[in-house]
Amino acid sequence: MSEEILINITPMETRVAVVENGVLQEVYIERTRRRGIVGNIYKGKVVRVLPGMQAAFVDIGLERAAFIHAADVVPANRPNGAEVESISSLLHEGQSLIVQVTKEPIGTKGARLTTHLSIPSRYLVYMPHTPHTGVSQRIEDEVERERLRNIVESVEPEGADKQGGFIIRTAAEGFGEEEILADTHFLYRLWGAVERRCKGAKNKSIIYEDLPLFMRTMRDFVRPEIEKIRIDSRENFTKLKEFVQEFVPSLENKVEYYPGERPIFDLYGVEDEIQKALGRKVQLKSGGYLVIDQTEAMTTIDVNTGAFVGHRNLEETIFKTNLEAATAIVRQLRLRNLGGIIILDFIDMEDPEHQRQVLRLLEKNLERDHAKTKLTGVTELGLVQMTRKRTRESLEQVMCEPCPTCEARGTLKTPETVCYEIFREILREERAYGSDTYLVLAAQPVVDRLLDEESASVADLELFINKTIKFQVETLYSQEQFDIVLL
Ligand SMILES: [Zn+2]
């Protein structure tokens, strides 16, 4: 598996593409004007305590107040496993509170907060309020887990009292004491700076902000087998190089400045692939296709065979299509950054061995996903249920907005439906006000239909109300919009 990272930076946005074997697998977009806020630490002010919900709203200076649950509030001392105190005993209105964002505000929901602060570095996550060492579950070897735990527990912070604890990230696996200890010292220093800033800060101000996207990428998910990291901004190339030297020296020789005349995202057709990732339909090589629907509650992905399927090898064709889909689906989940509950509707297969193989391939592909995923079961109807951790917005949420023409339904009323609405409206107006002449303003397809297929109905209506009805195309109207003017 060859992996390459392309970084495209303009003053307005940063985009990072993860390309595996020449195929775009993931894309991360950070708009300068609306950088993600997960991981940011704020000094907030409690604006409302909601005892019924065991929660509170905290103003951290964003458009919407953020939300914190009692279980996410660190009390003075709560022994492990003790029951969570009532929110009113933990927080009161007007109180200042140091909080960290755990979930981006999405749609009408405000950000989600915690006071269990954590600050990540390459190999570790430092938790200043949690005196406990944890090891990522994805490091499976017991000996390795113990080795890493011993290194971290041996740390003596410089100057400060030993406080807080560390989580050992998957990236630490196989790394030496020196690298890991360098990380602990870096985090102690960083935390010292954050604490000092907390003391001086005003309410509703930001205390600590995570690294910009292109550096986070290096810190969080560059794998050792990565071949190349290309970046098209000279200024940021220098910053990236410095960052890599300090935190991920093994990558130092893999970072390259890309001065190319072709835009960097034209390599591997990345730009086209991003456009395609906004569509509902995904074509498969075998002739089949996926249909992806995102709703607020869940995402469904439907697998379909191509139009022409011979009878003789039907089961074989279906099996092949499902196998291809098992790879394509995981790619789409990563590319579109779909999260939450996901329902996969593979084509029905008779052979249980085929079913097992499709599921196994799906699981294998999911191992490469940077987001945490879980297959939660196969329903009686053969639907595969899974979850994928959602932290940031999906590609669609970053790049698109609901369609104002159809109000995000995805369909428009047909001209026929709009014509009948117009007839009913004319009758209503006639009863209420009456007029000599009615002028209907509507979109082109609606007026076309009124003058053609519906012309007999229009004539009947004119006869019935004994008035004249005129039509005028209004080019600015959507198909569903119309106006009736009394002349
Ligand atoms: Zn629409």
Short mmCIF file of C-alpha atoms and ligand atoms in Angstrom, two decimals:
data_model
loop_
_atom_site.label_atom_id
_atom_site.label_comp_id
_atom_site.label_asym_id
_atom_site.label_seq_id
_atom_site.Cartn_x
_atom_site.Cartn_y
_atom_site.Cartn_z
CA MET A 1 0.00 0.00 0.00
CA SER A 2 1.60 3.28 -1.03
CA GLU A 3 0.27 6.33 0.71
CA GLU A 4 0.80 9.93 -0.19
CA ILE A 5 -0.49 13.19 1.25
CA LEU A 6 -1.18 16.28 -0.83
CA ILE A 7 -1.62 19.61 0.90
CA ASN A 8 -3.21 22.55 -0.90
CA ILE A 9 -3.05 25.87 0.91
CA THR A 10 -4.58 29.20 -0.06
CA PRO A 11 -5.27 32.15 2.25
CA MET A 12 -8.95 31.08 2.35
CA GLU A 13 -8.66 27.39 2.95
CA THR A 14 -6.40 24.41 3.54
CA ARG A 15 -7.20 21.07 1.95
CA VAL A 16 -5.47 17.80 2.70
CA ALA A 17 -5.88 14.76 0.46
CA VAL A 18 -4.90 11.24 1.50
CA VAL A 19 -4.12 9.17 -1.59
CA GLU A 20 -3.62 5.41 -1.34
CA ASN A 21 -2.31 3.53 -4.38
CA GLY A 22 -3.20 6.49 -6.56
CA VAL A 23 -6.81 6.67 -5.30
CA LEU A 24 -8.15 9.55 -3.20
CA GLN A 25 -9.38 8.10 0.09
CA GLU A 26 -9.84 11.02 2.43
CA VAL A 27 -10.08 14.75 2.17
CA TYR A 28 -9.96 17.30 4.96
CA ILE A 29 -10.99 20.89 4.42
CA GLU A 30 -10.41 23.72 6.82
CA ARG A 31 -11.82 27.10 5.89
CA THR A 32 -9.79 29.85 7.47
CA ARG A 33 -12.91 31.79 8.36
CA ARG A 34 -14.51 28.84 10.12
CA ARG A 35 -11.83 26.61 11.50
CA GLY A 36 -13.04 23.61 13.44
CA ILE A 37 -13.12 24.13 17.20
CA VAL A 38 -12.93 20.57 18.55
CA GLY A 39 -10.08 20.49 21.05
CA ASN A 40 -10.08 24.23 21.67
CA ILE A 41 -10.06 25.33 25.30
CA TYR A 42 -12.10 28.36 26.36
CA LYS A 43 -12.79 30.30 29.47
CA GLY A 44 -16.58 30.21 29.40
CA LYS A 45 -19.40 31.58 31.50
CA VAL A 46 -22.32 29.44 32.68
CA VAL A 47 -25.46 31.13 31.34
CA ARG A 48 -28.16 28.62 32.26
CA VAL A 49 -28.35 25.54 34.46
CA LEU A 50 -30.91 22.93 33.39
CA PRO A 51 -31.55 20.66 36.40
CA GLY A 52 -34.08 18.50 34.50
CA MET A 53 -31.48 17.65 31.88
CA GLN A 54 -28.49 17.43 34.28
CA ALA A 55 -26.81 19.92 31.98
CA ALA A 56 -25.92 23.56 31.50
CA PHE A 57 -25.41 26.09 28.73
CA VAL A 58 -22.06 27.82 28.67
CA ASP A 59 -21.25 30.94 26.67
CA ILE A 60 -17.81 30.54 25.10
CA GLY A 61 -18.21 33.49 22.76
CA LEU A 62 -19.75 31.61 19.83
CA GLU A 63 -23.04 32.36 18.09
CA ARG A 64 -24.85 29.61 20.05
CA ALA A 65 -24.30 28.74 23.69
CA ALA A 66 -22.46 25.46 24.14
CA PHE A 67 -23.76 22.49 26.12
CA ILE A 68 -22.20 20.56 28.99
CA HIS A 69 -23.55 17.51 30.80
CA ALA A 70 -23.05 16.98 34.55
CA ALA A 71 -21.01 13.83 33.90
CA ASP A 72 -18.51 15.94 31.95
CA VAL A 73 -17.96 18.39 34.78
CA VAL A 74 -14.97 17.65 37.00
CA PRO A 75 -16.04 18.11 40.63
CA ALA A 76 -13.70 19.01 43.47
CA ASN A 77 -13.29 15.31 44.18
CA ARG A 78 -15.44 12.53 42.84
CA PRO A 79 -14.12 9.05 43.59
CA ASN A 80 -14.03 6.67 40.65
CA GLY A 81 -17.42 5.15 39.94
CA ALA A 82 -19.25 7.51 42.30
CA GLU A 83 -22.65 8.78 41.27
CA VAL A 84 -22.67 12.08 39.34
CA GLU A 85 -23.74 15.02 41.49
CA SER A 86 -26.71 17.17 40.48
CA ILE A 87 -25.79 19.85 37.99
CA SER A 88 -26.98 22.57 40.37
CA SER A 89 -24.42 21.53 42.96
CA LEU A 90 -21.65 21.55 40.34
CA LEU A 91 -22.38 24.76 38.47
CA HIS A 92 -24.25 27.98 38.99
CA GLU A 93 -25.23 30.76 36.64
CA GLY A 94 -22.57 33.38 36.08
CA GLN A 95 -19.72 31.07 37.05
CA SER A 96 -16.49 31.05 35.02
CA LEU A 97 -15.48 27.66 33.71
CA ILE A 98 -12.49 26.33 31.76
CA VAL A 99 -13.93 24.03 29.10
CA GLN A 100 -12.85 22.11 26.04
CA VAL A 101 -14.94 21.47 22.93
CA THR A 102 -15.61 17.78 22.21
CA LYS A 103 -18.09 18.20 19.36
CA GLU A 104 -18.42 20.86 16.69
CA PRO A 105 -21.65 22.83 16.62
CA ILE A 106 -23.69 21.14 13.88
CA GLY A 107 -26.83 22.68 12.39
CA THR A 108 -28.86 24.20 15.21
CA LYS A 109 -26.99 22.32 17.95
CA GLY A 110 -24.36 24.23 19.91
CA ALA A 111 -20.92 22.84 20.63
CA ARG A 112 -20.56 20.08 23.22
CA LEU A 113 -18.13 20.71 26.08
CA THR A 114 -16.23 18.95 28.82
CA THR A 115 -14.06 20.12 31.70
CA HIS A 116 -12.01 16.91 31.45
CA LEU A 117 -9.32 18.70 29.49
CA SER A 118 -6.96 16.83 27.21
CA ILE A 119 -4.13 18.04 25.01
CA PRO A 120 -2.71 15.77 22.34
CA SER A 121 0.79 15.41 21.02
CA ARG A 122 2.14 12.89 18.55
CA TYR A 123 2.27 9.87 20.88
CA LEU A 124 0.33 10.96 23.94
CA VAL A 125 -2.68 12.80 25.18
CA TYR A 126 -2.20 14.74 28.41
CA MET A 127 -5.14 14.96 30.82
CA PRO A 128 -4.34 17.53 33.51
CA HIS A 129 -7.32 16.57 35.70
CA THR A 130 -7.22 12.79 35.35
CA PRO A 131 -4.43 11.09 37.30
CA HIS A 132 -4.44 7.88 35.32
CA THR A 133 -2.44 6.23 32.54
CA GLY A 134 -4.34 4.65 29.67
CA VAL A 135 -3.14 2.79 26.59
CA SER A 136 -4.94 2.84 23.23
CA GLN A 137 -6.88 -0.38 22.69
CA ARG A 138 -5.43 -0.59 19.22
CA ILE A 139 -2.03 -1.47 20.69
CA GLU A 140 -2.76 -5.13 21.24
CA ASP A 141 0.54 -6.63 22.35
CA GLU A 142 0.54 -6.90 26.18
CA VAL A 143 4.33 -6.61 26.49
CA GLU A 144 4.35 -3.44 24.38
CA ARG A 145 1.47 -1.96 26.40
CA GLU A 146 3.39 -2.59 29.62
CA ARG A 147 6.61 -1.13 28.20
CA LEU A 148 4.87 2.09 27.14
CA ARG A 149 3.00 2.35 30.43
CA ASN A 150 6.27 2.05 32.38
CA ILE A 151 7.93 4.79 30.34
CA VAL A 152 5.06 7.20 30.89
CA GLU A 153 4.69 6.42 34.59
CA SER A 154 8.40 7.08 35.16
CA VAL A 155 8.07 10.69 34.06
CA GLU A 156 9.05 13.40 36.51
CA PRO A 157 7.63 16.74 35.43
CA GLU A 158 10.09 19.59 35.55
CA GLY A 159 9.39 21.91 38.44
CA ALA A 160 5.67 21.31 38.73
CA ASP A 161 3.94 18.81 41.01
CA LYS A 162 3.11 15.58 39.29
CA GLN A 163 -0.49 16.00 38.29
CA GLY A 164 -2.79 14.59 35.65
CA GLY A 165 -2.18 11.56 33.50
CA PHE A 166 -1.51 10.41 29.97
CA ILE A 167 -3.20 8.32 27.34
CA ILE A 168 -0.75 6.49 25.10
CA ARG A 169 -1.88 6.84 21.50
CA THR A 170 -1.66 4.12 18.86
CA ALA A 171 1.09 6.13 17.14
CA ALA A 172 3.41 5.41 20.12
CA GLU A 173 3.64 1.71 19.30
CA GLY A 174 7.26 0.69 18.75
CA PHE A 175 8.78 4.07 19.64
CA GLY A 176 11.62 4.49 22.09
CA GLU A 177 11.76 6.01 25.53
CA GLU A 178 13.44 9.15 24.25
CA GLU A 179 10.66 10.10 21.82
CA ILE A 180 7.92 9.38 24.32
CA LEU A 181 9.60 11.31 27.13
CA ALA A 182 10.17 14.25 24.77
CA ASP A 183 6.41 14.27 24.24
CA THR A 184 5.62 14.27 27.97
CA HIS A 185 7.91 17.24 28.55
CA PHE A 186 6.45 19.08 25.59
CA LEU A 187 2.95 18.52 27.00
CA TYR A 188 3.90 19.63 30.54
CA ARG A 189 5.36 22.81 29.09
CA LEU A 190 2.29 23.40 26.94
CA TRP A 191 -0.03 22.83 29.88
CA GLY A 192 1.98 25.25 32.03
CA ALA A 193 1.44 27.90 29.36
CA VAL A 194 -2.29 27.13 29.16
CA GLU A 195 -2.68 27.43 32.95
CA ARG A 196 -0.95 30.79 33.01
CA ARG A 197 -3.20 32.00 30.22
CA CYS A 198 -6.34 30.80 32.07
CA LYS A 199 -5.55 33.01 35.03
CA GLY A 200 -5.26 36.19 33.04
CA ALA A 201 -8.05 35.54 30.53
CA LYS A 202 -11.45 37.23 30.37
CA ASN A 203 -14.66 35.20 30.19
CA LYS A 204 -15.70 33.96 26.73
CA SER A 205 -12.16 33.96 25.40
CA ILE A 206 -10.08 31.26 23.79
CA ILE A 207 -7.21 29.86 25.84
CA TYR A 208 -5.77 27.17 23.61
CA GLU A 209 -6.30 26.34 19.99
CA ASP A 210 -5.35 23.15 18.24
CA LEU A 211 -2.74 23.20 15.48
CA PRO A 212 -3.77 24.17 11.94
CA LEU A 213 -5.00 21.31 9.77
CA PHE A 214 -1.81 20.60 7.83
CA MET A 215 0.22 20.17 11.02
CA ARG A 216 -2.51 18.17 12.74
CA THR A 217 -2.40 15.79 9.81
CA MET A 218 1.28 15.11 10.49
CA ARG A 219 0.71 14.72 14.21
CA ASP A 220 -2.41 12.58 14.07
CA PHE A 221 -2.43 10.17 11.23
CA VAL A 222 0.64 9.99 9.14
CA ARG A 223 1.59 6.31 9.06
CA PRO A 224 5.21 5.14 8.97
CA GLU A 225 4.73 3.64 5.52
CA ILE A 226 3.86 7.03 4.03
CA GLU A 227 5.89 7.74 0.92
CA LYS A 228 5.56 11.43 0.32
CA ILE A 229 3.95 14.57 1.64
CA ARG A 230 3.66 17.35 -0.91
CA ILE A 231 2.62 20.88 -0.05
CA ASP A 232 2.05 23.71 -2.53
CA SER A 233 2.78 26.70 -0.29
CA ARG A 234 6.42 27.63 0.18
CA GLU A 235 5.80 29.57 3.39
CA ASN A 236 3.91 26.73 5.02
CA PHE A 237 6.36 24.19 3.68
CA THR A 238 8.98 25.82 5.90
CA LYS A 239 6.65 25.70 8.91
CA LEU A 240 5.75 22.11 8.20
CA LYS A 241 9.38 21.13 7.86
CA GLU A 242 10.18 22.67 11.26
CA PHE A 243 7.19 21.00 12.85
CA VAL A 244 8.14 17.61 11.42
CA GLN A 245 11.75 18.01 12.56
CA GLU A 246 10.57 18.59 16.10
CA PHE A 247 7.76 16.05 16.37
CA VAL A 248 8.06 13.42 13.64
CA PRO A 249 11.71 13.36 12.54
CA SER A 250 11.15 10.09 10.67
CA LEU A 251 9.12 12.07 8.10
CA GLU A 252 11.65 14.79 7.56
CA ASN A 253 12.87 13.56 4.20
CA LYS A 254 9.37 12.86 2.93
CA VAL A 255 8.09 16.42 3.01
CA GLU A 256 8.40 18.15 -0.35
CA TYR A 257 7.51 21.56 -1.68
CA TYR A 258 5.31 21.24 -4.77
CA PRO A 259 5.95 24.16 -7.13
CA GLY A 260 4.10 22.43 -10.01
CA GLU A 261 2.43 24.40 -12.76
CA ARG A 262 -0.52 22.09 -12.56
CA PRO A 263 -2.64 22.66 -9.45
CA ILE A 264 -1.66 20.07 -6.86
CA PHE A 265 -5.20 18.69 -6.63
CA ASP A 266 -5.16 17.86 -10.32
CA LEU A 267 -2.72 15.07 -9.41
CA TYR A 268 -4.56 11.75 -9.17
CA GLY A 269 -7.73 13.62 -10.25
CA VAL A 270 -8.31 14.71 -6.66
CA GLU A 271 -10.38 17.76 -7.64
CA ASP A 272 -12.74 15.66 -9.79
CA GLU A 273 -13.04 13.02 -7.10
CA ILE A 274 -14.13 15.67 -4.58
CA GLN A 275 -16.84 16.85 -6.97
CA LYS A 276 -18.02 13.27 -7.44
CA ALA A 277 -18.09 12.73 -3.68
CA LEU A 278 -20.93 15.25 -3.45
CA GLY A 279 -23.24 13.21 -5.69
CA ARG A 280 -25.77 10.62 -4.54
CA LYS A 281 -24.71 7.96 -6.99
CA VAL A 282 -21.35 6.18 -7.16
CA GLN A 283 -20.60 4.10 -10.23
CA LEU A 284 -18.88 0.73 -9.70
CA LYS A 285 -16.58 -0.86 -12.28
CA SER A 286 -18.72 -3.99 -12.47
CA GLY A 287 -21.62 -1.89 -13.79
CA GLY A 288 -23.38 -1.72 -10.47
CA TYR A 289 -23.67 1.43 -8.40
CA LEU A 290 -24.15 2.79 -4.89
CA VAL A 291 -26.83 5.26 -3.85
CA ILE A 292 -25.91 7.27 -0.76
CA ASP A 293 -28.54 9.14 1.22
CA GLN A 294 -27.69 11.31 4.19
CA THR A 295 -30.46 12.25 6.59
CA GLU A 296 -30.17 13.79 10.01
CA ALA A 297 -30.74 10.45 11.72
CA MET A 298 -28.56 8.18 9.60
CA THR A 299 -26.86 7.48 6.31
CA THR A 300 -28.09 4.68 4.08
CA ILE A 301 -26.05 3.16 1.28
CA ASP A 302 -27.88 1.03 -1.21
CA VAL A 303 -26.00 -1.38 -3.49
CA ASN A 304 -27.47 -2.00 -6.94
CA THR A 305 -26.51 -4.24 -9.85
CA GLY A 306 -26.10 -2.76 -13.31
CA ALA A 307 -29.03 -2.66 -15.69
CA PHE A 308 -28.15 -5.80 -17.58
CA VAL A 309 -27.58 -8.96 -15.59
CA GLY A 310 -27.62 -12.35 -17.29
CA HIS A 311 -29.56 -15.11 -15.56
CA ARG A 312 -26.96 -17.82 -15.65
CA ASN A 313 -24.42 -16.25 -13.34
CA LEU A 314 -26.77 -14.12 -11.33
CA GLU A 315 -25.49 -15.19 -7.90
CA GLU A 316 -21.89 -14.78 -9.09
CA THR A 317 -22.57 -11.28 -10.51
CA ILE A 318 -24.28 -10.25 -7.29
CA PHE A 319 -21.41 -11.60 -5.21
CA LYS A 320 -18.85 -9.70 -7.32
CA THR A 321 -20.87 -6.49 -7.16
CA ASN A 322 -21.18 -6.77 -3.37
CA LEU A 323 -17.43 -7.38 -3.00
CA GLU A 324 -16.68 -4.33 -5.11
CA ALA A 325 -19.22 -2.38 -3.06
CA ALA A 326 -17.60 -3.45 0.23
CA THR A 327 -14.45 -1.59 -0.85
CA ALA A 328 -16.24 1.33 -2.51
CA ILE A 329 -18.47 1.89 0.53
CA VAL A 330 -15.54 2.24 2.94
CA ARG A 331 -13.86 4.63 0.54
CA GLN A 332 -17.03 6.74 0.38
CA LEU A 333 -17.42 6.75 4.17
CA ARG A 334 -13.89 8.08 4.52
CA LEU A 335 -14.04 10.46 1.57
CA ARG A 336 -17.38 12.00 2.56
CA ASN A 337 -16.56 11.74 6.25
CA LEU A 338 -19.95 10.23 7.01
CA GLY A 339 -20.60 9.61 10.67
CA GLY A 340 -23.21 8.28 13.05
CA ILE A 341 -25.46 5.35 12.20
CA ILE A 342 -24.88 3.87 8.76
CA ILE A 343 -27.09 1.24 7.15
CA LEU A 344 -25.70 -0.76 4.24
CA ASP A 345 -28.12 -2.51 1.94
CA PHE A 346 -26.12 -5.06 -0.04
CA ILE A 347 -27.84 -7.04 -2.79
CA ASP A 348 -29.38 -10.21 -1.33
CA MET A 349 -27.12 -13.26 -1.56
CA GLU A 350 -28.26 -16.85 -1.14
CA ASP A 351 -24.90 -18.36 -0.29
CA PRO A 352 -23.96 -17.82 3.39
CA GLU A 353 -20.27 -18.17 2.47
CA HIS A 354 -20.64 -15.24 0.07
CA GLN A 355 -22.31 -13.21 2.83
CA ARG A 356 -19.42 -13.96 5.18
CA GLN A 357 -16.82 -12.99 2.59
CA VAL A 358 -18.48 -9.66 1.86
CA LEU A 359 -18.64 -8.84 5.59
CA ARG A 360 -15.04 -9.90 6.09
CA LEU A 361 -13.85 -7.66 3.26
CA LEU A 362 -15.86 -4.79 4.70
CA GLU A 363 -14.21 -5.25 8.09
CA LYS A 364 -10.75 -5.50 6.56
CA ASN A 365 -11.25 -2.24 4.63
CA LEU A 366 -12.53 -0.50 7.74
CA GLU A 367 -9.21 -1.17 9.47
CA ARG A 368 -7.60 1.53 7.35
CA ASP A 369 -10.18 4.12 8.35
CA HIS A 370 -8.79 6.84 10.62
CA ALA A 371 -12.18 7.23 12.28
CA LYS A 372 -13.39 4.67 14.76
CA THR A 373 -15.98 2.34 13.26
CA LYS A 374 -18.02 -0.55 14.57
CA LEU A 375 -20.12 -3.14 12.77
CA THR A 376 -23.13 -3.50 15.03
CA GLY A 377 -24.93 -6.31 13.27
CA VAL A 378 -26.89 -7.68 10.37
CA THR A 379 -30.66 -7.25 10.59
CA GLU A 380 -33.23 -9.89 9.70
CA LEU A 381 -33.70 -8.18 6.35
CA GLY A 382 -29.99 -8.52 5.60
CA LEU A 383 -29.12 -4.88 6.24
CA VAL A 384 -25.65 -4.29 7.70
CA GLN A 385 -25.66 -1.81 10.52
CA MET A 386 -22.59 0.09 11.55
CA THR A 387 -21.49 3.22 13.33
CA ARG A 388 -18.67 5.59 12.48
CA LYS A 389 -17.42 8.15 14.93
CA ARG A 390 -18.54 11.64 14.07
CA THR A 391 -16.45 14.57 15.26
CA ARG A 392 -16.14 16.94 12.36
CA GLU A 393 -18.72 17.89 9.75
CA SER A 394 -19.13 15.71 6.68
CA LEU A 395 -17.71 16.84 3.33
CA GLU A 396 -21.21 17.81 2.24
CA GLN A 397 -21.79 19.87 5.36
CA VAL A 398 -18.50 21.68 4.82
CA MET A 399 -19.04 22.36 1.12
CA CYS A 400 -22.80 22.60 0.60
CA GLU A 401 -25.99 24.08 1.98
CA PRO A 402 -29.57 22.85 1.72
CA CYS A 403 -31.07 23.56 -1.72
CA PRO A 404 -33.39 26.59 -1.41
CA THR A 405 -35.39 25.60 -4.50
CA CYS A 406 -36.61 22.28 -3.19
CA GLU A 407 -35.98 23.16 0.46
CA ALA A 408 -33.64 20.18 0.75
CA ARG A 409 -36.32 17.63 -0.13
CA GLY A 410 -34.33 16.71 -3.21
CA THR A 411 -37.42 16.86 -5.43
CA LEU A 412 -39.63 19.60 -6.86
CA LYS A 413 -43.37 19.68 -7.34
CA THR A 414 -44.12 18.84 -10.97
CA PRO A 415 -45.45 21.58 -13.28
CA GLU A 416 -48.73 19.59 -13.27
CA THR A 417 -49.03 19.89 -9.47
CA VAL A 418 -48.24 23.60 -9.62
CA CYS A 419 -50.87 24.12 -12.37
CA TYR A 420 -53.56 22.59 -10.13
CA GLU A 421 -52.44 24.76 -7.23
CA ILE A 422 -52.83 27.77 -9.51
CA PHE A 423 -56.40 26.71 -10.49
CA ARG A 424 -57.39 26.33 -6.84
CA GLU A 425 -55.83 29.68 -5.98
CA ILE A 426 -57.74 31.46 -8.79
CA LEU A 427 -61.03 30.01 -7.49
CA ARG A 428 -60.16 31.18 -3.97
CA GLU A 429 -59.33 34.71 -5.21
CA GLU A 430 -62.49 34.81 -7.28
CA ARG A 431 -64.63 33.97 -4.23
CA ALA A 432 -62.84 36.47 -2.02
CA TYR A 433 -62.28 39.47 -4.28
CA GLY A 434 -63.33 38.85 -7.86
CA SER A 435 -61.64 40.58 -10.77
CA ASP A 436 -62.09 41.07 -14.51
CA THR A 437 -58.80 39.53 -15.44
CA TYR A 438 -56.31 37.31 -13.69
CA LEU A 439 -52.63 37.41 -14.50
CA VAL A 440 -50.64 34.34 -13.52
CA LEU A 441 -46.89 34.77 -13.05
CA ALA A 442 -45.05 31.45 -13.01
CA ALA A 443 -41.90 29.68 -14.14
CA GLN A 444 -41.43 28.69 -17.77
CA PRO A 445 -42.29 24.96 -17.46
CA VAL A 446 -45.50 25.79 -15.59
CA VAL A 447 -46.65 28.42 -18.11
CA ASP A 448 -45.76 26.03 -20.96
CA ARG A 449 -47.97 23.40 -19.42
CA LEU A 450 -50.86 25.84 -18.81
CA LEU A 451 -50.79 26.83 -22.50
CA ASP A 452 -50.47 23.26 -23.74
CA GLU A 453 -51.62 20.17 -21.78
CA GLU A 454 -53.81 22.22 -19.43
CA SER A 455 -55.25 24.61 -22.02
CA ALA A 456 -58.63 22.86 -21.99
CA SER A 457 -58.81 23.07 -18.20
CA VAL A 458 -57.89 26.76 -18.39
CA ALA A 459 -60.69 27.33 -20.89
CA ASP A 460 -63.17 25.49 -18.62
CA LEU A 461 -62.08 27.57 -15.66
CA GLU A 462 -62.41 30.83 -17.63
CA LEU A 463 -65.91 29.81 -18.65
CA PHE A 464 -66.84 28.83 -15.08
CA ILE A 465 -65.76 32.13 -13.52
CA ASN A 466 -66.56 34.08 -16.67
CA LYS A 467 -63.20 35.92 -16.58
CA THR A 468 -60.04 36.03 -18.62
CA ILE A 469 -56.84 34.37 -17.38
CA LYS A 470 -53.49 35.56 -18.74
CA PHE A 471 -50.06 34.07 -18.25
CA GLN A 472 -46.61 35.51 -17.97
CA VAL A 473 -43.28 33.73 -17.56
CA GLU A 474 -41.33 34.96 -14.57
CA THR A 475 -37.74 33.85 -15.16
CA LEU A 476 -36.66 34.46 -11.58
CA TYR A 477 -39.30 32.12 -10.14
CA SER A 478 -38.47 28.55 -9.20
CA GLN A 479 -40.78 25.88 -10.60
CA GLU A 480 -42.84 25.87 -7.40
CA GLN A 481 -43.32 29.63 -7.19
CA PHE A 482 -46.23 31.53 -8.68
CA ASP A 483 -48.26 34.69 -8.17
CA ILE A 484 -51.78 35.60 -9.20
CA VAL A 485 -52.41 39.28 -9.91
CA LEU A 486 -55.89 40.78 -10.08
CA LEU A 487 -56.17 43.24 -12.98
ZN ZN B 1 -33.12 21.05 -4.64
#
